[in-house]
Amino acid sequence: MAKAFYITTPIYYVNASPHIGHAYTTIVADVLARFHRMEGDETFFVTGTDEHGDKIAAAAQSAGITPQEYADKISIQFRNLWPELAVANDYFIRTTDKNHVETVRSILQKVHDAGDIYFGQYEGYYCVGCERFYMEKELVEGKCPDHQTKPEYRKESNYFFRMSKYQEWLINHIKANPEFIRPERYKNEVLAFLREPLEDLCISRPKTRLEWGITLPFDDKYVTYVWFDALINYVTAIDYPAGEKFKKFWPVAEHLIAKDILKPHGIYWPTMLKAAGIEPYQHLNVHGYWNSDQSKMSKSLGNVVKPLDLKDKYGLDAFRYFLLRDMVFGLDSNFSEEAFVQRLNSDLANDLGNLVSRTITMAIKYCGGMVPKVKKEKYDKRLQDAAQKAVYDVESAFGEMALHKALIAIWEFINTTNKYIVENEPWTLGNDETNKGKLMAIMYNLLASLRAVAILIAPFMPGTSQKILHEIGAGDNQQMSLAAITKWDALTAGSTLTRGESLFPRVEKDMTEKVEIKSAVDLKPEIDYEEFARVDLRVATILAAEMVPKSNKLIKIKVDIGEERTIVAGIGKDYKPEDMVGKKIVIVANLKPAKLMGVESRGMLLATDTAEGLTVLSFDREAKTGAKIR
Ligand SMILES: [Zn+2]
């Protein structure tokens, strides 16, 4: 039965260009939207930009343009990025759109008429970065906890929304609907916040200090506070109050946000809706942050500037796969190019890419380039069951917004199919005519499995899904739904198979180093990574050092690498023993012990020649004693 599905991303604030966090949220929303469209649900997917407020006015001023020009400039960057990431939103909203301005004003008027907006005096500490007042107890050493800046003390008359009035209602609503805010940790965070008395929300800014906003309908000397304006986009986009879309989609609204905007979405927004006589949204889905260490990234693999650039370097579907597979929804994740390349090589190039290319190559060779004709009795029960299990698991993963779990389930099926090849060894049957029936059955089962994979991955990697369907000769009218996955007879015998380009070429990890080898440096013969990995390099802290008696060159050094060691190093002409103590250096920890002038040395330090003599390798940053060096 077709259902309705409404998914929103936050509307992104136009004070900065798009980054990895925006990309992640929006791609998750896109996968959910594609999945529900595939299932035949009536789907509406909205993203957009948030364009009013202090920060935009200030940024425009410093750029020497009007706030509207500034907002136009950044908004278009977001709008243009989404197609590049294969994001297929149904609507793009801007808070400067005329219909949005009207909706905000009508809701303000409604809440005002109901007596939930009042005029009052406000004084307090105002952080421009946060665009809000802080209570003294909320400040950390007198500074904004988010911006570490000293807020200004301001005193002004403003309009307030009676948020406090809805505190009990909100607590009860959250408790009665345990999935209202999910995952659970964020529900608990909101409930913890609601244990303290809820303050009323200041929802206006006097035009004497900010003009860039929506004018209050009941006092034209004020504009609307940016959050009270922005949140309303979720109903503007579906034609609140009287539109057909609003009736259809609002009861199933799914909001998707990062955890930094939990409070406006978990507290302001439901109480605003309640005051305006609108039912609460269905679910607030909250994810964590992507932590990316840019300096680490560029150091280790060379030339990557921004995470978004990895899309151009390694391909869009690999980029989408990595984001969706690596982040456990709700928790923080680390973004690094190494992790990306590792996933690309193992999951995509090895598991999926090889499965497709092996299967197509064999099918073309053994089946005359066509889908073979095979009787139903020859359908492999185990593969069909495995496909069915993937369908169940994917469905339940989507139900709980755990997209990483959906991908794990799909890869289980891919691996079952890879095992099927290994166990049946089609290549051993290829030469003997009497095995022909068996061979055709194996090839058909593999092609049917690829079809199942193509449908399963379609919401995540739409481009790759299409390529696989094309290679296995599945027509454009292929039924794409979970229910169609286990239809093993959906491939037409005689359809042409096509060998495509490698879906995910393997990325050689030492690509950058290889480039350097072409230079004129006289190098030792190449080794592979395994050989290098046999060398155990460690961070060593020097505990004590003294000259080896009767030697003018050898220093006996006591180091700590998690255990104490003595090493002997020939650096006595370049270093004084007393200057060595406390230094952190690099040693080869698994070098066979050797005796030098009667002193046993267990390990060797690393050093290089310079014009002024030897220099011992050390660290730019604080390294941990005993840490491995890679
Ligand atoms: Zn702040």
XYZ file of C-alpha atoms and ligand atoms in Angstrom:
631
model
C 0.000 0.000 0.000
C 1.386 3.385 -0.994
C 2.102 5.668 1.919
C 3.232 9.260 2.156
C 6.772 10.186 3.140
C 8.011 13.683 3.929
C 11.708 14.273 4.597
C 13.446 17.572 5.350
C 17.030 18.660 5.878
C 17.712 21.775 7.911
C 17.731 24.814 5.686
C 21.395 25.730 5.621
C 22.548 29.064 6.947
C 24.146 31.063 4.155
C 26.977 32.440 6.266
C 29.325 29.739 4.950
C 29.827 27.613 1.856
C 28.709 23.959 1.825
C 30.923 21.462 3.685
C 30.984 17.751 4.508
C 28.341 18.083 7.247
C 25.816 19.622 4.863
C 26.632 16.973 2.267
C 26.091 14.124 4.733
C 22.695 15.287 6.011
C 21.447 15.956 2.509
C 22.691 12.645 1.089
C 21.011 10.755 3.954
C 17.767 12.576 3.142
C 18.234 11.708 -0.522
C 18.741 8.002 0.208
C 15.587 7.960 2.332
C 13.624 9.772 -0.373
C 14.893 7.439 -3.116
C 14.058 4.402 -0.999
C 10.488 5.538 -0.390
C 9.970 6.519 -4.028
C 11.201 3.054 -4.987
C 8.664 1.539 -2.614
C 5.941 3.483 -4.376
C 5.349 5.916 -1.497
C 4.302 9.440 -2.349
C 7.471 11.260 -1.376
C 8.374 14.897 -0.828
C 11.963 15.901 -0.066
C 12.789 19.481 0.892
C 16.070 21.268 1.446
C 16.958 24.951 1.175
C 18.695 27.945 2.699
C 18.183 30.091 5.782
C 18.962 33.685 4.851
C 18.012 36.236 7.528
C 19.711 37.477 10.672
C 22.662 39.349 12.168
C 25.401 37.171 10.735
C 24.172 37.478 7.157
C 23.770 41.243 7.499
C 27.305 41.491 8.890
C 28.845 39.223 6.229
C 27.096 41.193 3.471
C 28.363 44.450 4.897
C 31.944 43.284 4.986
C 31.589 42.002 1.412
C 30.231 45.403 0.380
C 26.963 44.039 -1.046
C 23.340 43.968 0.092
C 22.147 41.104 2.323
C 19.897 39.884 -0.482
C 22.804 39.823 -2.959
C 24.922 38.011 -0.404
C 22.190 35.433 0.292
C 21.663 34.899 -3.450
C 25.365 34.237 -3.912
C 25.663 31.558 -1.226
C 22.224 30.028 -1.750
C 23.083 29.210 -5.350
C 26.207 27.333 -4.203
C 24.002 24.967 -2.229
C 21.438 24.674 -4.989
C 24.160 23.821 -7.523
C 25.939 21.339 -5.279
C 23.004 18.963 -4.812
C 22.740 17.675 -8.397
C 26.508 17.088 -8.324
C 25.951 14.737 -5.367
C 23.010 13.031 -7.125
C 20.670 14.600 -4.580
C 17.183 14.709 -6.057
C 15.161 17.055 -3.848
C 11.591 17.894 -4.813
C 11.709 21.454 -3.566
C 14.314 24.047 -2.631
C 13.098 26.645 -0.166
C 14.662 29.996 0.685
C 13.516 31.982 3.711
C 13.503 35.089 1.498
C 10.816 33.494 -0.717
C 7.618 35.514 -0.749
C 5.372 32.594 0.251
C 7.611 31.860 3.241
C 7.565 35.467 4.442
C 3.770 35.388 4.276
C 3.548 32.088 6.169
C 5.830 33.325 8.954
C 3.754 36.480 9.334
C 0.469 34.576 9.410
C 1.754 32.177 12.094
C 3.123 35.062 14.177
C -0.242 36.812 13.953
C -2.069 33.654 14.950
C 0.144 33.043 18.002
C -0.068 36.752 18.918
C -3.870 36.712 18.671
C -3.995 33.665 20.903
C -2.110 35.635 23.560
C 1.135 33.649 23.414
C 3.306 36.558 22.272
C 3.842 39.485 24.646
C 5.973 42.630 24.750
C 8.582 42.902 27.447
C 11.821 44.342 28.637
C 14.892 42.234 28.184
C 18.356 42.650 29.455
C 21.128 40.182 29.344
C 24.236 38.905 27.681
C 23.908 38.690 23.924
C 26.210 36.588 21.729
C 26.220 37.836 18.119
C 27.552 34.487 16.907
C 24.630 32.589 18.452
C 22.182 35.430 17.806
C 20.699 34.981 21.241
C 20.729 36.122 24.826
C 22.440 34.054 27.487
C 21.659 33.815 31.154
C 24.641 34.516 33.343
C 24.757 30.920 34.583
C 24.964 29.622 31.017
C 28.208 31.486 30.342
C 31.545 29.794 30.894
C 33.955 32.171 32.620
C 31.852 35.022 31.319
C 32.093 33.793 27.727
C 29.742 32.168 25.226
C 30.268 28.389 25.563
C 30.071 27.938 21.775
C 32.106 30.899 20.572
C 34.461 31.530 23.508
C 33.795 35.238 23.037
C 32.574 37.744 25.612
C 28.913 38.534 24.919
C 27.661 42.109 24.922
C 25.388 43.285 27.717
C 22.200 44.503 26.072
C 19.011 46.015 27.329
C 16.072 46.270 24.983
C 12.347 45.878 24.620
C 11.277 42.880 22.595
C 8.519 40.436 21.861
C 8.493 37.089 23.627
C 6.924 33.773 22.820
C 5.348 32.124 25.866
C 7.360 28.930 25.442
C 7.236 28.193 29.188
C 3.507 27.587 28.909
C 4.134 24.481 26.780
C 6.879 22.865 28.841
C 4.648 20.287 30.532
C 2.853 19.497 27.306
C 6.195 18.903 25.516
C 7.550 16.641 28.265
C 4.359 14.573 28.132
C 4.403 14.427 24.341
C 8.005 13.173 24.279
C 7.262 10.573 26.929
C 4.114 9.389 25.177
C 5.965 9.136 21.833
C 9.322 7.565 22.620
C 10.476 7.831 18.975
C 9.574 11.511 18.662
C 13.275 12.386 19.001
C 15.707 9.645 17.978
C 18.175 8.035 18.550
C 17.366 7.817 22.238
C 20.447 9.694 23.478
C 19.079 12.919 21.944
C 15.622 12.379 23.392
C 17.306 12.068 26.792
C 19.289 15.226 26.155
C 16.115 17.205 25.457
C 14.343 15.726 28.497
C 17.342 16.623 30.658
C 17.127 20.188 29.429
C 13.413 20.266 30.187
C 14.043 19.385 33.826
C 14.950 23.058 34.340
C 12.196 25.663 34.021
C 11.857 26.668 30.358
C 12.325 30.400 29.677
C 10.147 32.294 27.234
C 11.760 32.849 23.852
C 12.686 36.324 22.627
C 11.389 36.304 19.044
C 12.074 39.812 17.788
C 14.955 42.168 17.035
C 14.454 45.938 16.910
C 15.023 47.356 13.422
C 17.226 50.008 14.981
C 19.903 47.348 15.138
C 18.862 44.732 12.572
C 16.770 45.316 9.491
C 17.506 42.067 7.643
C 14.554 39.911 8.633
C 10.819 39.402 8.355
C 8.878 42.367 9.770
C 6.505 41.421 12.603
C 2.894 41.652 11.413
C 1.828 43.451 14.589
C 4.768 45.880 14.996
C 6.732 47.128 12.002
C 9.562 48.454 14.156
C 10.730 44.858 14.700
C 11.915 41.914 12.620
C 11.506 38.229 13.490
C 14.217 36.293 15.339
C 15.915 34.054 12.778
C 14.939 30.713 14.362
C 11.256 31.601 14.625
C 11.469 32.428 10.922
C 13.598 29.480 9.737
C 11.790 26.577 11.426
C 8.536 27.545 9.758
C 10.031 26.605 6.371
C 9.043 23.000 7.053
C 5.370 23.897 6.733
C 5.770 26.645 4.117
C 7.332 24.107 1.759
C 4.165 22.002 1.765
C 1.717 24.903 1.438
C 0.530 25.393 4.991
C -2.278 25.939 5.906
C -4.684 24.897 3.184
C -2.585 23.037 0.582
C -3.157 19.420 -0.387
C 0.513 18.674 0.297
C 0.223 19.960 3.833
C -2.662 17.619 4.555
C -0.882 14.676 3.004
C 2.688 15.180 4.214
C 2.622 17.002 7.535
C 1.332 14.020 9.576
C 4.350 11.978 8.389
C 7.029 14.689 8.633
C 10.550 13.389 9.246
C 13.100 16.047 10.165
C 16.772 15.267 9.773
C 19.370 17.376 11.624
C 22.874 17.362 13.056
C 23.106 17.435 16.834
C 24.203 21.101 17.043
C 20.649 22.287 16.311
C 18.855 19.848 18.600
C 17.473 22.529 20.931
C 15.679 24.705 18.331
C 14.222 21.568 16.697
C 13.489 19.587 19.857
C 12.133 22.451 21.981
C 11.352 25.704 20.104
C 9.743 24.056 17.090
C 7.256 21.680 18.767
C 6.128 24.403 21.197
C 5.747 26.875 18.304
C 3.650 24.327 16.437
C 1.522 23.687 19.485
C 0.912 27.416 20.007
C -0.016 27.811 16.321
C -2.515 24.950 16.544
C -0.467 22.646 14.294
C 0.164 19.001 15.180
C 3.792 18.126 16.052
C 6.047 16.604 13.393
C 6.332 12.808 13.442
C 10.069 12.286 14.104
C 13.187 14.315 14.700
C 16.190 12.272 13.511
C 19.520 13.452 14.878
C 23.004 12.543 13.649
C 26.505 13.266 14.938
C 29.457 15.191 13.536
C 32.087 14.350 10.977
C 35.452 15.111 12.513
C 38.066 15.633 9.889
C 41.663 16.373 10.527
C 42.623 18.310 7.434
C 46.316 18.550 8.272
C 46.516 14.802 8.839
C 44.679 14.114 5.607
C 46.869 16.159 3.365
C 50.063 14.961 5.026
C 49.424 11.279 4.586
C 48.047 11.076 1.075
C 49.199 14.208 -0.592
C 46.898 16.489 -2.376
C 43.432 16.408 -0.869
C 42.166 19.788 0.152
C 38.590 19.217 1.260
C 36.487 16.115 1.931
C 34.083 17.201 -0.800
C 36.947 16.965 -3.280
C 37.119 13.206 -2.717
C 33.972 12.958 -4.803
C 35.900 14.211 -7.826
C 38.981 12.177 -7.006
C 37.316 8.793 -6.400
C 33.818 9.106 -7.845
C 30.422 10.124 -6.546
C 29.028 6.701 -5.636
C 32.143 5.794 -3.664
C 31.792 9.108 -1.832
C 28.123 8.473 -0.996
C 28.908 4.913 0.047
C 31.680 5.971 2.398
C 29.587 8.618 4.172
C 26.609 6.314 4.602
C 28.581 3.226 5.580
C 31.139 4.754 7.915
C 28.885 6.827 10.151
C 26.779 5.050 12.740
C 23.684 7.224 12.625
C 23.607 9.346 15.772
C 27.302 9.050 16.658
C 30.326 11.095 15.599
C 32.624 9.756 12.915
C 36.106 10.497 11.659
C 36.642 11.464 8.092
C 39.979 10.571 6.586
C 41.166 9.778 3.117
C 42.823 6.581 4.371
C 39.531 5.278 5.728
C 37.849 6.283 2.489
C 40.398 4.469 0.322
C 40.220 1.411 2.540
C 36.440 1.163 2.133
C 36.736 1.813 -1.571
C 39.278 -0.963 -2.039
C 37.682 -3.590 0.176
C 33.916 -3.104 -0.043
C 33.583 -1.539 -3.465
C 36.508 -2.661 -5.644
C 36.967 -6.071 -4.062
C 33.522 -7.274 -2.951
C 31.109 -5.544 -5.322
C 33.258 -4.550 -8.319
C 34.887 -7.964 -8.652
C 31.573 -9.771 -8.299
C 30.110 -7.806 -11.181
C 33.121 -8.045 -13.491
C 33.747 -11.768 -12.834
C 30.114 -12.638 -13.377
C 29.727 -10.639 -16.566
C 33.014 -11.904 -18.009
C 32.077 -15.547 -17.360
C 28.487 -15.115 -18.538
C 29.627 -13.551 -21.797
C 32.162 -16.345 -22.293
C 29.982 -19.311 -21.348
C 26.492 -18.122 -22.350
C 27.204 -16.546 -25.719
C 26.811 -12.992 -24.424
C 23.176 -13.502 -23.488
C 21.067 -14.193 -20.410
C 20.717 -18.026 -20.516
C 17.376 -19.801 -20.482
C 17.004 -21.759 -17.240
C 14.122 -23.698 -15.694
C 12.655 -22.516 -12.364
C 13.774 -25.744 -10.640
C 17.354 -24.613 -11.175
C 16.935 -21.403 -9.176
C 19.289 -21.521 -6.220
C 17.301 -21.634 -3.022
C 20.165 -20.462 -0.847
C 20.804 -17.337 -2.916
C 17.101 -16.567 -3.005
C 16.854 -16.949 0.766
C 19.893 -14.749 1.259
C 18.311 -12.081 -0.980
C 15.101 -12.332 1.029
C 17.014 -11.893 4.266
C 18.721 -8.785 2.852
C 15.286 -7.388 1.998
C 14.036 -7.893 5.570
C 17.169 -6.399 7.089
C 17.225 -3.410 4.757
C 13.577 -2.675 5.439
C 14.043 -2.725 9.187
C 17.245 -0.658 8.972
C 15.353 2.041 7.052
C 12.615 1.916 9.678
C 15.118 2.886 12.376
C 17.178 5.290 10.193
C 20.219 3.031 10.480
C 21.500 3.301 6.924
C 24.871 1.775 7.821
C 22.991 -1.368 8.906
C 21.186 -1.502 5.573
C 24.541 -1.463 3.777
C 25.963 -4.152 6.053
C 22.961 -6.358 5.180
C 23.432 -5.743 1.443
C 27.126 -6.621 1.683
C 26.256 -9.866 3.459
C 24.282 -10.805 0.382
C 27.120 -9.721 -1.934
C 29.507 -11.932 0.015
C 27.124 -14.882 -0.101
C 27.092 -14.489 -3.888
C 30.888 -14.300 -4.014
C 31.010 -17.513 -1.982
C 28.591 -19.134 -4.426
C 31.115 -18.514 -7.216
C 34.003 -19.950 -5.206
C 32.015 -23.047 -4.231
C 30.685 -23.774 -7.703
C 33.860 -23.001 -9.667
C 32.059 -22.320 -12.965
C 35.411 -22.199 -14.790
C 35.981 -25.919 -14.146
C 32.695 -26.719 -15.899
C 33.376 -24.532 -18.901
C 35.229 -27.068 -21.033
C 32.926 -30.026 -20.809
C 29.710 -30.063 -22.874
C 27.975 -32.476 -20.437
C 28.119 -29.829 -17.711
C 26.426 -27.217 -19.857
C 23.043 -27.332 -18.059
C 24.672 -26.950 -14.665
C 26.874 -24.128 -15.882
C 23.936 -22.213 -17.400
C 22.034 -22.541 -14.103
C 24.974 -21.174 -12.123
C 25.374 -18.232 -14.477
C 21.658 -17.437 -14.364
C 21.630 -17.511 -10.572
C 24.595 -15.128 -10.524
C 22.922 -12.702 -12.931
C 19.717 -12.807 -10.868
C 21.797 -12.054 -7.759
C 23.382 -9.057 -9.498
C 19.905 -7.805 -10.314
C 18.985 -8.092 -6.625
C 22.148 -6.185 -5.668
C 21.411 -3.462 -8.235
C 17.966 -2.857 -6.745
C 19.213 -3.006 -3.153
C 21.928 -0.398 -3.734
C 19.799 1.886 -5.917
C 18.917 4.423 -3.179
C 22.559 4.616 -2.054
C 24.443 4.487 -5.352
C 21.966 5.258 -8.117
C 24.613 5.488 -10.850
C 26.212 2.132 -10.044
C 22.807 0.484 -9.819
C 21.966 1.624 -13.365
C 25.316 0.427 -14.699
C 24.821 -3.061 -13.248
C 21.283 -3.326 -14.612
C 22.605 -2.351 -18.034
C 25.417 -4.932 -17.891
C 23.076 -7.800 -16.995
C 20.672 -6.913 -19.788
C 17.828 -5.812 -17.522
C 15.532 -3.485 -19.442
C 14.646 0.063 -18.449
C 11.229 -1.114 -17.307
C 12.814 -3.196 -14.539
C 10.568 -3.157 -11.478
C 12.571 -1.458 -8.737
C 11.181 -2.308 -5.317
C 12.072 -4.511 -2.384
C 9.233 -6.857 -3.318
C 10.688 -7.281 -6.832
C 14.119 -8.304 -5.550
C 13.329 -11.960 -4.997
C 11.589 -12.348 -8.354
C 14.267 -14.642 -9.737
C 12.559 -14.916 -13.153
C 12.681 -11.169 -13.871
C 15.560 -11.457 -16.354
C 14.590 -12.216 -19.933
C 16.452 -15.097 -21.583
C 18.286 -13.878 -24.663
C 18.844 -10.299 -23.426
C 22.276 -8.982 -24.325
C 24.990 -8.835 -21.657
C 27.433 -5.930 -21.772
C 30.853 -5.764 -20.234
C 31.260 -2.271 -18.781
C 34.269 -0.430 -17.416
C 35.485 -1.389 -13.976
C 32.917 0.004 -11.517
C 35.403 0.844 -8.779
C 39.057 0.747 -9.822
C 41.319 -0.172 -6.928
C 43.246 2.738 -5.493
C 46.877 1.966 -4.839
C 47.711 3.340 -1.423
C 51.269 4.187 -2.340
C 50.205 6.104 -5.431
C 51.818 9.311 -4.257
C 55.086 7.628 -3.321
C 55.269 5.949 -6.695
C 55.240 9.308 -8.380
C 58.290 10.325 -6.389
C 60.200 7.227 -7.507
C 60.298 8.621 -11.011
C 62.615 11.361 -9.760
C 66.382 11.222 -10.105
C 66.965 10.037 -6.540
C 69.100 6.905 -6.274
C 66.827 4.492 -4.410
C 67.177 0.964 -3.132
C 65.043 -1.665 -4.876
C 61.291 -1.405 -4.240
C 59.731 -3.320 -1.375
C 56.067 -3.988 -0.895
C 54.054 -2.806 2.044
C 54.231 -6.148 3.847
C 58.009 -5.989 3.863
C 57.948 -2.459 5.219
C 55.366 -3.435 7.832
C 57.816 -5.951 9.310
C 59.878 -3.058 10.603
C 58.609 -2.042 14.030
C 59.254 1.660 14.501
C 58.425 3.244 17.865
C 58.407 6.562 19.654
C 61.089 6.367 22.346
C 61.633 8.777 25.230
C 65.245 9.138 26.317
C 65.576 8.518 30.057
C 69.385 8.704 30.386
C 72.459 8.969 28.152
C 76.212 8.605 28.695
C 79.278 8.166 26.538
C 80.409 4.543 26.127
C 83.787 4.373 27.974
C 86.812 4.655 25.653
C 84.645 5.618 22.659
C 84.543 9.113 21.213
C 81.502 8.432 19.106
C 79.181 5.945 20.797
C 76.514 7.062 23.267
C 74.718 4.571 25.471
C 71.086 5.628 25.675
C 68.403 4.343 28.009
C 64.994 4.734 26.372
C 61.380 4.084 27.290
C 59.144 2.539 24.632
C 56.620 1.188 27.117
C 59.511 -0.892 28.426
C 63.057 0.172 29.118
C 65.744 -0.512 26.527
C 69.379 0.275 26.074
C 70.539 1.290 22.648
C 73.943 2.372 21.471
C 74.149 5.118 18.854
C 77.088 6.623 17.001
C 76.122 10.223 17.489
C 78.677 11.244 20.132
C 80.372 13.759 17.852
C 77.143 15.581 17.162
C 75.253 15.388 20.454
C 76.220 15.792 24.096
C 74.697 12.982 26.222
C 73.174 15.462 28.690
C 71.350 17.252 25.834
C 69.643 14.022 24.795
C 67.701 13.339 27.995
C 63.948 13.908 27.699
C 63.970 13.932 23.870
C 61.492 11.877 21.919
C 63.055 10.002 19.014
C 62.289 7.204 16.567
C 63.827 3.766 17.048
C 63.707 0.483 15.157
C 62.405 -1.643 18.020
C 62.594 -5.127 16.485
C 66.183 -5.002 15.249
C 68.195 -8.027 16.392
C 70.357 -7.149 19.436
C 74.011 -6.347 18.737
C 77.054 -5.657 20.913
C 78.988 -2.441 20.333
C 82.214 -2.053 22.334
C 80.863 -4.533 24.881
C 77.484 -2.852 25.349
C 74.401 -4.660 24.135
C 72.189 -2.484 21.938
C 68.550 -3.422 21.506
C 67.314 -1.202 18.747
C 68.584 1.599 16.582
C 67.692 5.267 16.433
C 66.967 7.045 13.155
C 69.057 9.983 12.038
C 70.202 11.758 8.900
C 73.237 13.775 7.800
C 73.062 17.543 7.572
C 75.654 20.185 6.773
C 76.202 20.691 10.504
C 76.443 16.987 11.321
C 73.980 14.243 12.225
C 70.451 15.116 13.259
C 68.214 12.672 15.111
C 64.634 12.302 13.908
C 62.166 13.911 16.298
C 58.575 15.180 16.312
C 56.794 18.442 15.592
C 54.017 17.582 18.011
C 53.836 15.781 21.326
C 54.192 12.069 20.487
C 53.204 9.294 22.877
C 55.944 7.077 24.314
C 55.852 3.643 22.710
C 53.473 4.698 19.901
C 53.844 2.862 16.587
C 55.148 4.761 13.583
C 53.453 4.037 10.286
Zn 27.902 32.206 20.838
